[in-house]
Amino acid sequence: MTDDGGGGVTIRVVLVDDQELVRAGFRMVLGAQQDIEVVGEAPDGDAAVRLLGSLAADVVLMDVRMPRMDGVEATRLVTALPEPPKVLILTTFDLDEYAFAALKAGASGFLLKDVPPSDLISAIHSVHAGDAVVAPSTTRRLLERFTAHLPGKTAPEPEALRRLTAREREVLVMVGRGMSNAEIAGRLALAEATVKTHLGRVLAKLGVRDRAQAVVYAYETGLITPYGGAAGR
């Protein structure tokens, strides 16, 4: 993130896709934005990891199906870097097992490659601000389709989950069910800002970076079960 010289902030983006035409299309769209700058490109995951080891970036648009190193492994390595950028996965269809694996590897969400330019720009701004990009309901559908071995209700509850207050646990369950902050606020009769505060504490206690990762955590620990609600504890 850099100052654009006029007091605003410029979001530094890296494009990772093995198709040069796809990168050119994204570069053209993003190049027209005053507050977004494409600072680098890579044709595969291996090149992306090497590039991001020496180049500061805020957001990475990462294809999942690439030669040499796919986007899943690249995401895992990139998100392990000091001060890592946020990773948005690019996929051709929404229920993609690669997209699910990338979420588990640390991606902040995913986008379809044919999204309208306005949605692409909005997604970059959202993930840069720390908000969810992929809709929680879509993340839930991914989890329900591709998570084969979730813990049973008798599995030991992780220590991090036990540190949540009753209200924080309630908020996490609702996030996992695909509810927005506004919807949660309405359900719990709270201010939306209060819900955001609770969610921030949930993320900190669980050690996850964003809303998408919180949904993954809720399913993988058995707090929420596929096709059902919260697991009984």
Tab-separated table of N, CA and C in Angstrom, residues 93-193:
chain	number	residue	atom	x	y	z
A	93	PHE	N	-15.358	-21.678	-12.240
A	93	PHE	CA	-16.703	-21.970	-11.748
A	93	PHE	C	-16.672	-22.012	-10.231
A	94	ASP	N	-17.824	-21.707	-9.593
A	94	ASP	CA	-17.789	-21.422	-8.161
A	94	ASP	C	-17.580	-22.645	-7.278
A	95	LEU	N	-18.104	-23.805	-7.643
A	95	LEU	CA	-17.902	-24.985	-6.804
A	95	LEU	C	-16.687	-25.759	-7.306
A	96	ASP	N	-15.526	-25.229	-7.030
A	96	ASP	CA	-14.261	-25.760	-7.538
A	96	ASP	C	-13.457	-26.312	-6.372
A	97	GLU	N	-13.064	-27.595	-6.458
A	97	GLU	CA	-12.306	-28.181	-5.353
A	97	GLU	C	-10.972	-27.479	-5.141
A	98	TYR	N	-10.415	-26.897	-6.213
A	98	TYR	CA	-9.172	-26.148	-6.066
A	98	TYR	C	-9.410	-24.870	-5.260
A	99	ALA	N	-10.544	-24.224	-5.504
A	99	ALA	CA	-10.872	-23.010	-4.760
A	99	ALA	C	-11.035	-23.334	-3.279
A	100	PHE	N	-11.679	-24.461	-2.989
A	100	PHE	CA	-11.841	-24.881	-1.597
A	100	PHE	C	-10.485	-25.144	-0.953
A	101	ALA	N	-9.617	-25.856	-1.672
A	101	ALA	CA	-8.287	-26.148	-1.136
A	101	ALA	C	-7.504	-24.858	-0.902
A	102	ALA	N	-7.694	-23.874	-1.783
A	102	ALA	CA	-6.990	-22.601	-1.627
A	102	ALA	C	-7.497	-21.831	-0.414
A	103	LEU	N	-8.802	-21.909	-0.143
A	103	LEU	CA	-9.332	-21.284	1.069
A	103	LEU	C	-8.686	-21.910	2.298
A	104	LYS	N	-8.565	-23.226	2.293
A	104	LYS	CA	-7.927	-23.912	3.416
A	104	LYS	C	-6.454	-23.522	3.529
A	105	ALA	N	-5.843	-23.205	2.387
A	105	ALA	CA	-4.423	-22.846	2.374
A	105	ALA	C	-4.180	-21.408	2.812
A	106	GLY	N	-5.254	-20.618	2.967
A	106	GLY	CA	-5.078	-19.257	3.464
A	106	GLY	C	-5.610	-18.144	2.591
A	107	ALA	N	-6.241	-18.483	1.465
A	107	ALA	CA	-6.803	-17.438	0.606
A	107	ALA	C	-7.940	-16.715	1.321
A	108	SER	N	-8.129	-15.457	0.973
A	108	SER	CA	-9.179	-14.652	1.599
A	108	SER	C	-10.507	-14.765	0.878
A	109	GLY	N	-10.532	-15.464	-0.242
A	109	GLY	CA	-11.770	-15.619	-0.985
A	109	GLY	C	-11.468	-15.969	-2.423
A	110	PHE	N	-12.500	-16.003	-3.242
A	110	PHE	CA	-12.249	-16.282	-4.646
A	110	PHE	C	-13.235	-15.541	-5.529
A	111	LEU	N	-12.823	-15.378	-6.783
A	111	LEU	CA	-13.626	-14.693	-7.785
A	111	LEU	C	-13.728	-15.570	-9.023
A	112	LEU	N	-14.849	-15.475	-9.712
A	112	LEU	CA	-14.951	-16.104	-11.017
A	112	LEU	C	-14.200	-15.237	-12.022
A	113	LYS	N	-13.539	-15.880	-12.975
A	113	LYS	CA	-12.735	-15.129	-13.937
A	113	LYS	C	-13.568	-14.208	-14.820
A	114	ASP	N	-14.859	-14.514	-14.961
A	114	ASP	CA	-15.692	-13.695	-15.845
A	114	ASP	C	-16.505	-12.649	-15.080
A	115	VAL	N	-16.031	-12.261	-13.880
A	115	VAL	CA	-16.762	-11.241	-13.125
A	115	VAL	C	-16.750	-9.918	-13.883
A	116	PRO	N	-17.801	-9.123	-13.755
A	116	PRO	CA	-17.788	-7.786	-14.355
A	116	PRO	C	-16.649	-6.960	-13.762
A	117	PRO	N	-16.072	-6.052	-14.533
A	117	PRO	CA	-14.967	-5.229	-14.025
A	117	PRO	C	-15.292	-4.529	-12.709
A	118	SER	N	-16.516	-4.044	-12.568
A	118	SER	CA	-16.883	-3.336	-11.332
A	118	SER	C	-16.807	-4.262	-10.124
A	119	ASP	N	-17.171	-5.542	-10.310
A	119	ASP	CA	-17.109	-6.500	-9.208
A	119	ASP	C	-15.662	-6.833	-8.853
A	120	LEU	N	-14.812	-6.921	-9.864
A	120	LEU	CA	-13.390	-7.182	-9.622
A	120	LEU	C	-12.776	-6.057	-8.794
A	121	ILE	N	-13.054	-4.838	-9.185
A	121	ILE	CA	-12.501	-3.677	-8.481
A	121	ILE	C	-13.036	-3.610	-7.055
A	122	SER	N	-14.335	-3.859	-6.905
A	122	SER	CA	-14.938	-3.855	-5.574
A	122	SER	C	-14.323	-4.933	-4.691
A	123	ALA	N	-14.068	-6.104	-5.263
A	123	ALA	CA	-13.483	-7.206	-4.498
A	123	ALA	C	-12.081	-6.861	-4.016
A	124	ILE	N	-11.296	-6.230	-4.858
A	124	ILE	CA	-9.939	-5.843	-4.468
A	124	ILE	C	-9.983	-4.835	-3.324
A	125	HIS	N	-10.875	-3.860	-3.426
A	125	HIS	CA	-11.011	-2.887	-2.341
A	125	HIS	C	-11.465	-3.571	-1.048
A	126	SER	N	-12.404	-4.495	-1.169
A	126	SER	CA	-12.943	-5.157	0.019
A	126	SER	C	-11.890	-5.986	0.731
A	127	VAL	N	-11.166	-6.804	-0.028
A	127	VAL	CA	-10.179	-7.666	0.615
A	127	VAL	C	-9.030	-6.844	1.177
A	128	HIS	N	-8.699	-5.749	0.518
A	128	HIS	CA	-7.648	-4.876	1.033
A	128	HIS	C	-8.061	-4.254	2.359
A	129	ALA	N	-9.362	-3.993	2.505
A	129	ALA	CA	-9.877	-3.404	3.745
A	129	ALA	C	-10.096	-4.444	4.836
A	130	GLY	N	-9.879	-5.718	4.500
A	130	GLY	CA	-10.038	-6.773	5.491
A	130	GLY	C	-11.422	-7.377	5.544
A	131	ASP	N	-12.270	-7.038	4.583
A	131	ASP	CA	-13.630	-7.567	4.567
A	131	ASP	C	-13.689	-8.859	3.750
A	132	ALA	N	-14.829	-9.536	3.851
A	132	ALA	CA	-15.023	-10.762	3.083
A	132	ALA	C	-15.215	-10.426	1.614
A	133	VAL	N	-14.676	-11.267	0.756
A	133	VAL	CA	-14.876	-11.098	-0.679
A	133	VAL	C	-15.834	-12.163	-1.179
A	134	VAL	N	-15.472	-13.412	-0.955
A	134	VAL	CA	-16.406	-14.473	-1.301
A	134	VAL	C	-17.558	-14.431	-0.308
A	135	ALA	N	-18.764	-14.571	-0.805
A	135	ALA	CA	-19.920	-14.573	0.086
A	135	ALA	C	-19.821	-15.752	1.044
A	136	PRO	N	-20.073	-15.541	2.327
A	136	PRO	CA	-20.017	-16.659	3.274
A	136	PRO	C	-20.899	-17.828	2.860
A	137	SER	N	-22.040	-17.546	2.225
A	137	SER	CA	-22.926	-18.631	1.795
A	137	SER	C	-22.261	-19.490	0.727
A	138	THR	N	-21.454	-18.856	-0.139
A	138	THR	CA	-20.738	-19.605	-1.166
A	138	THR	C	-19.637	-20.435	-0.533
A	139	THR	N	-18.942	-19.859	0.453
A	139	THR	CA	-17.929	-20.615	1.180
A	139	THR	C	-18.563	-21.838	1.829
A	140	ARG	N	-19.749	-21.654	2.382
A	140	ARG	CA	-20.442	-22.766	3.028
A	140	ARG	C	-20.752	-23.870	2.017
A	141	ARG	N	-21.207	-23.497	0.821
A	141	ARG	CA	-21.503	-24.510	-0.197
A	141	ARG	C	-20.238	-25.270	-0.588
A	142	LEU	N	-19.121	-24.562	-0.665
A	142	LEU	CA	-17.851	-25.231	-0.954
A	142	LEU	C	-17.529	-26.259	0.125
A	143	LEU	N	-17.669	-25.834	1.386
A	143	LEU	CA	-17.342	-26.723	2.494
A	143	LEU	C	-18.253	-27.943	2.512
A	144	GLU	N	-19.537	-27.716	2.272
A	144	GLU	CA	-20.477	-28.829	2.309
A	144	GLU	C	-20.215	-29.823	1.184
A	145	ARG	N	-19.686	-29.334	0.087
A	145	ARG	CA	-19.441	-30.227	-1.046
A	145	ARG	C	-18.110	-30.958	-0.949
A	146	PHE	N	-17.080	-30.274	-0.451
A	146	PHE	CA	-15.740	-30.837	-0.564
A	146	PHE	C	-15.095	-31.285	0.742
A	147	THR	N	-15.685	-30.959	1.898
A	147	THR	CA	-15.101	-31.439	3.143
A	147	THR	C	-15.597	-32.852	3.402
A	148	ALA	N	-14.717	-33.823	3.251
A	148	ALA	CA	-15.132	-35.225	3.336
A	148	ALA	C	-15.125	-35.750	4.765
A	149	HIS	N	-14.189	-35.279	5.579
A	149	HIS	CA	-14.044	-35.859	6.913
A	149	HIS	C	-14.050	-34.757	7.969
A	150	LEU	N	-15.229	-34.358	8.364
A	150	LEU	CA	-15.351	-33.366	9.427
A	150	LEU	C	-15.377	-34.062	10.778
A	151	PRO	N	-14.918	-33.384	11.829
A	151	PRO	CA	-14.953	-34.006	13.152
A	151	PRO	C	-16.384	-34.324	13.569
A	152	GLY	N	-16.546	-35.385	14.307
A	152	GLY	CA	-17.858	-35.699	14.849
A	152	GLY	C	-18.139	-34.831	16.059
A	153	LYS	N	-19.349	-34.908	16.551
A	153	LYS	CA	-19.727	-34.077	17.686
A	153	LYS	C	-18.962	-34.444	18.950
A	154	THR	N	-18.367	-35.643	18.966
A	154	THR	CA	-17.635	-36.057	20.157
A	154	THR	C	-16.152	-35.697	20.080
A	155	ALA	N	-15.718	-35.094	18.969
A	155	ALA	CA	-14.312	-34.718	18.845
A	155	ALA	C	-13.976	-33.654	19.889
A	156	PRO	N	-12.760	-33.690	20.436
A	156	PRO	CA	-12.375	-32.684	21.436
A	156	PRO	C	-12.473	-31.277	20.859
A	157	GLU	N	-12.994	-30.366	21.649
A	157	GLU	CA	-13.123	-28.987	21.185
A	157	GLU	C	-11.781	-28.281	21.312
A	158	PRO	N	-11.332	-27.597	20.267
A	158	PRO	CA	-10.043	-26.899	20.325
A	158	PRO	C	-10.024	-25.846	21.437
A	159	GLU	N	-8.856	-25.634	22.004
A	159	GLU	CA	-8.695	-24.659	23.081
A	159	GLU	C	-9.121	-23.266	22.630
A	160	ALA	N	-8.777	-22.901	21.388
A	160	ALA	CA	-9.127	-21.568	20.888
A	160	ALA	C	-10.636	-21.367	20.873
A	161	LEU	N	-11.365	-22.406	20.523
A	161	LEU	CA	-12.823	-22.311	20.483
A	161	LEU	C	-13.393	-22.148	21.886
A	162	ARG	N	-12.772	-22.786	22.854
A	162	ARG	CA	-13.247	-22.682	24.239
A	162	ARG	C	-13.022	-21.287	24.811
A	163	ARG	N	-12.112	-20.529	24.212
A	163	ARG	CA	-11.841	-19.174	24.710
A	163	ARG	C	-12.907	-18.170	24.276
A	164	LEU	N	-13.760	-18.557	23.334
A	164	LEU	CA	-14.803	-17.642	22.881
A	164	LEU	C	-15.882	-17.496	23.947
A	165	THR	N	-16.404	-16.279	24.070
A	165	THR	CA	-17.561	-16.084	24.944
A	165	THR	C	-18.789	-16.676	24.252
A	166	ALA	N	-19.874	-16.798	24.999
A	166	ALA	CA	-21.109	-17.336	24.421
A	166	ALA	C	-21.571	-16.478	23.248
A	167	ARG	N	-21.460	-15.162	23.384
A	167	ARG	CA	-21.889	-14.265	22.307
A	167	ARG	C	-20.983	-14.397	21.090
A	168	GLU	N	-19.677	-14.502	21.321
A	168	GLU	CA	-18.740	-14.643	20.206
A	168	GLU	C	-18.979	-15.952	19.459
A	169	ARG	N	-19.264	-17.004	20.204
A	169	ARG	CA	-19.559	-18.294	19.569
A	169	ARG	C	-20.837	-18.186	18.726
A	170	GLU	N	-21.816	-17.477	19.260
A	170	GLU	CA	-23.076	-17.283	18.549
A	170	GLU	C	-22.839	-16.548	17.232
A	171	VAL	N	-22.009	-15.514	17.283
A	171	VAL	CA	-21.686	-14.748	16.079
A	171	VAL	C	-20.957	-15.630	15.066
A	172	LEU	N	-20.009	-16.439	15.532
A	172	LEU	CA	-19.263	-17.315	14.633
A	172	LEU	C	-20.191	-18.309	13.936
A	173	VAL	N	-21.120	-18.881	14.670
A	173	VAL	CA	-22.069	-19.825	14.075
A	173	VAL	C	-22.889	-19.140	12.984
A	174	MET	N	-23.323	-17.925	13.242
A	174	MET	CA	-24.133	-17.203	12.258
A	174	MET	C	-23.310	-16.830	11.026
A	175	VAL	N	-22.048	-16.464	11.242
A	175	VAL	CA	-21.157	-16.206	10.105
A	175	VAL	C	-21.016	-17.479	9.277
A	176	GLY	N	-20.851	-18.606	9.958
A	176	GLY	CA	-20.721	-19.881	9.270
A	176	GLY	C	-21.961	-20.275	8.495
A	177	ARG	N	-23.106	-19.787	8.924
A	177	ARG	CA	-24.357	-20.074	8.219
A	177	ARG	C	-24.578	-19.139	7.038
A	178	GLY	N	-23.626	-18.222	6.829
A	178	GLY	CA	-23.710	-17.348	5.667
A	178	GLY	C	-24.382	-16.020	5.915
A	179	MET	N	-24.549	-15.639	7.180
A	179	MET	CA	-25.227	-14.381	7.489
A	179	MET	C	-24.252	-13.211	7.452
A	180	SER	N	-24.723	-12.064	6.984
A	180	SER	CA	-23.918	-10.846	6.967
A	180	SER	C	-23.942	-10.205	8.350
A	181	ASN	N	-23.074	-9.207	8.556
A	181	ASN	CA	-23.074	-8.497	9.837
A	181	ASN	C	-24.430	-7.858	10.113
A	182	ALA	N	-25.047	-7.297	9.071
A	182	ALA	CA	-26.348	-6.650	9.246
A	182	ALA	C	-27.410	-7.672	9.652
A	183	GLU	N	-27.369	-8.846	9.041
A	183	GLU	CA	-28.339	-9.892	9.375
A	183	GLU	C	-28.131	-10.401	10.800
A	184	ILE	N	-26.871	-10.547	11.187
A	184	ILE	CA	-26.574	-10.991	12.554
A	184	ILE	C	-27.049	-9.949	13.559
A	185	ALA	N	-26.805	-8.681	13.237
A	185	ALA	CA	-27.235	-7.599	14.126
A	185	ALA	C	-28.747	-7.633	14.322
A	186	GLY	N	-29.481	-7.856	13.232
A	186	GLY	CA	-30.933	-7.927	13.335
A	186	GLY	C	-31.391	-9.110	14.160
A	187	ARG	N	-30.736	-10.258	13.980
A	187	ARG	CA	-31.121	-11.463	14.709
A	187	ARG	C	-30.848	-11.329	16.209
A	188	LEU	N	-29.721	-10.693	16.550
A	188	LEU	CA	-29.321	-10.600	17.957
A	188	LEU	C	-29.724	-9.281	18.615
A	189	ALA	N	-30.389	-8.407	17.853
A	189	ALA	CA	-30.799	-7.094	18.364
A	189	ALA	C	-29.591	-6.300	18.863
A	190	LEU	N	-28.546	-6.276	18.033
A	190	LEU	CA	-27.330	-5.538	18.350
A	190	LEU	C	-27.068	-4.511	17.257
A	191	ALA	N	-26.221	-3.534	17.561
A	191	ALA	CA	-25.766	-2.611	16.526
A	191	ALA	C	-24.797	-3.353	15.611
A	192	GLU	N	-24.792	-2.997	14.332
A	192	GLU	CA	-23.893	-3.668	13.390
A	192	GLU	C	-22.431	-3.482	13.795
A	193	ALA	N	-22.111	-2.304	14.349
A	193	ALA	CA	-20.741	-2.055	14.802
A	193	ALA	C	-20.356	-3.004	15.934
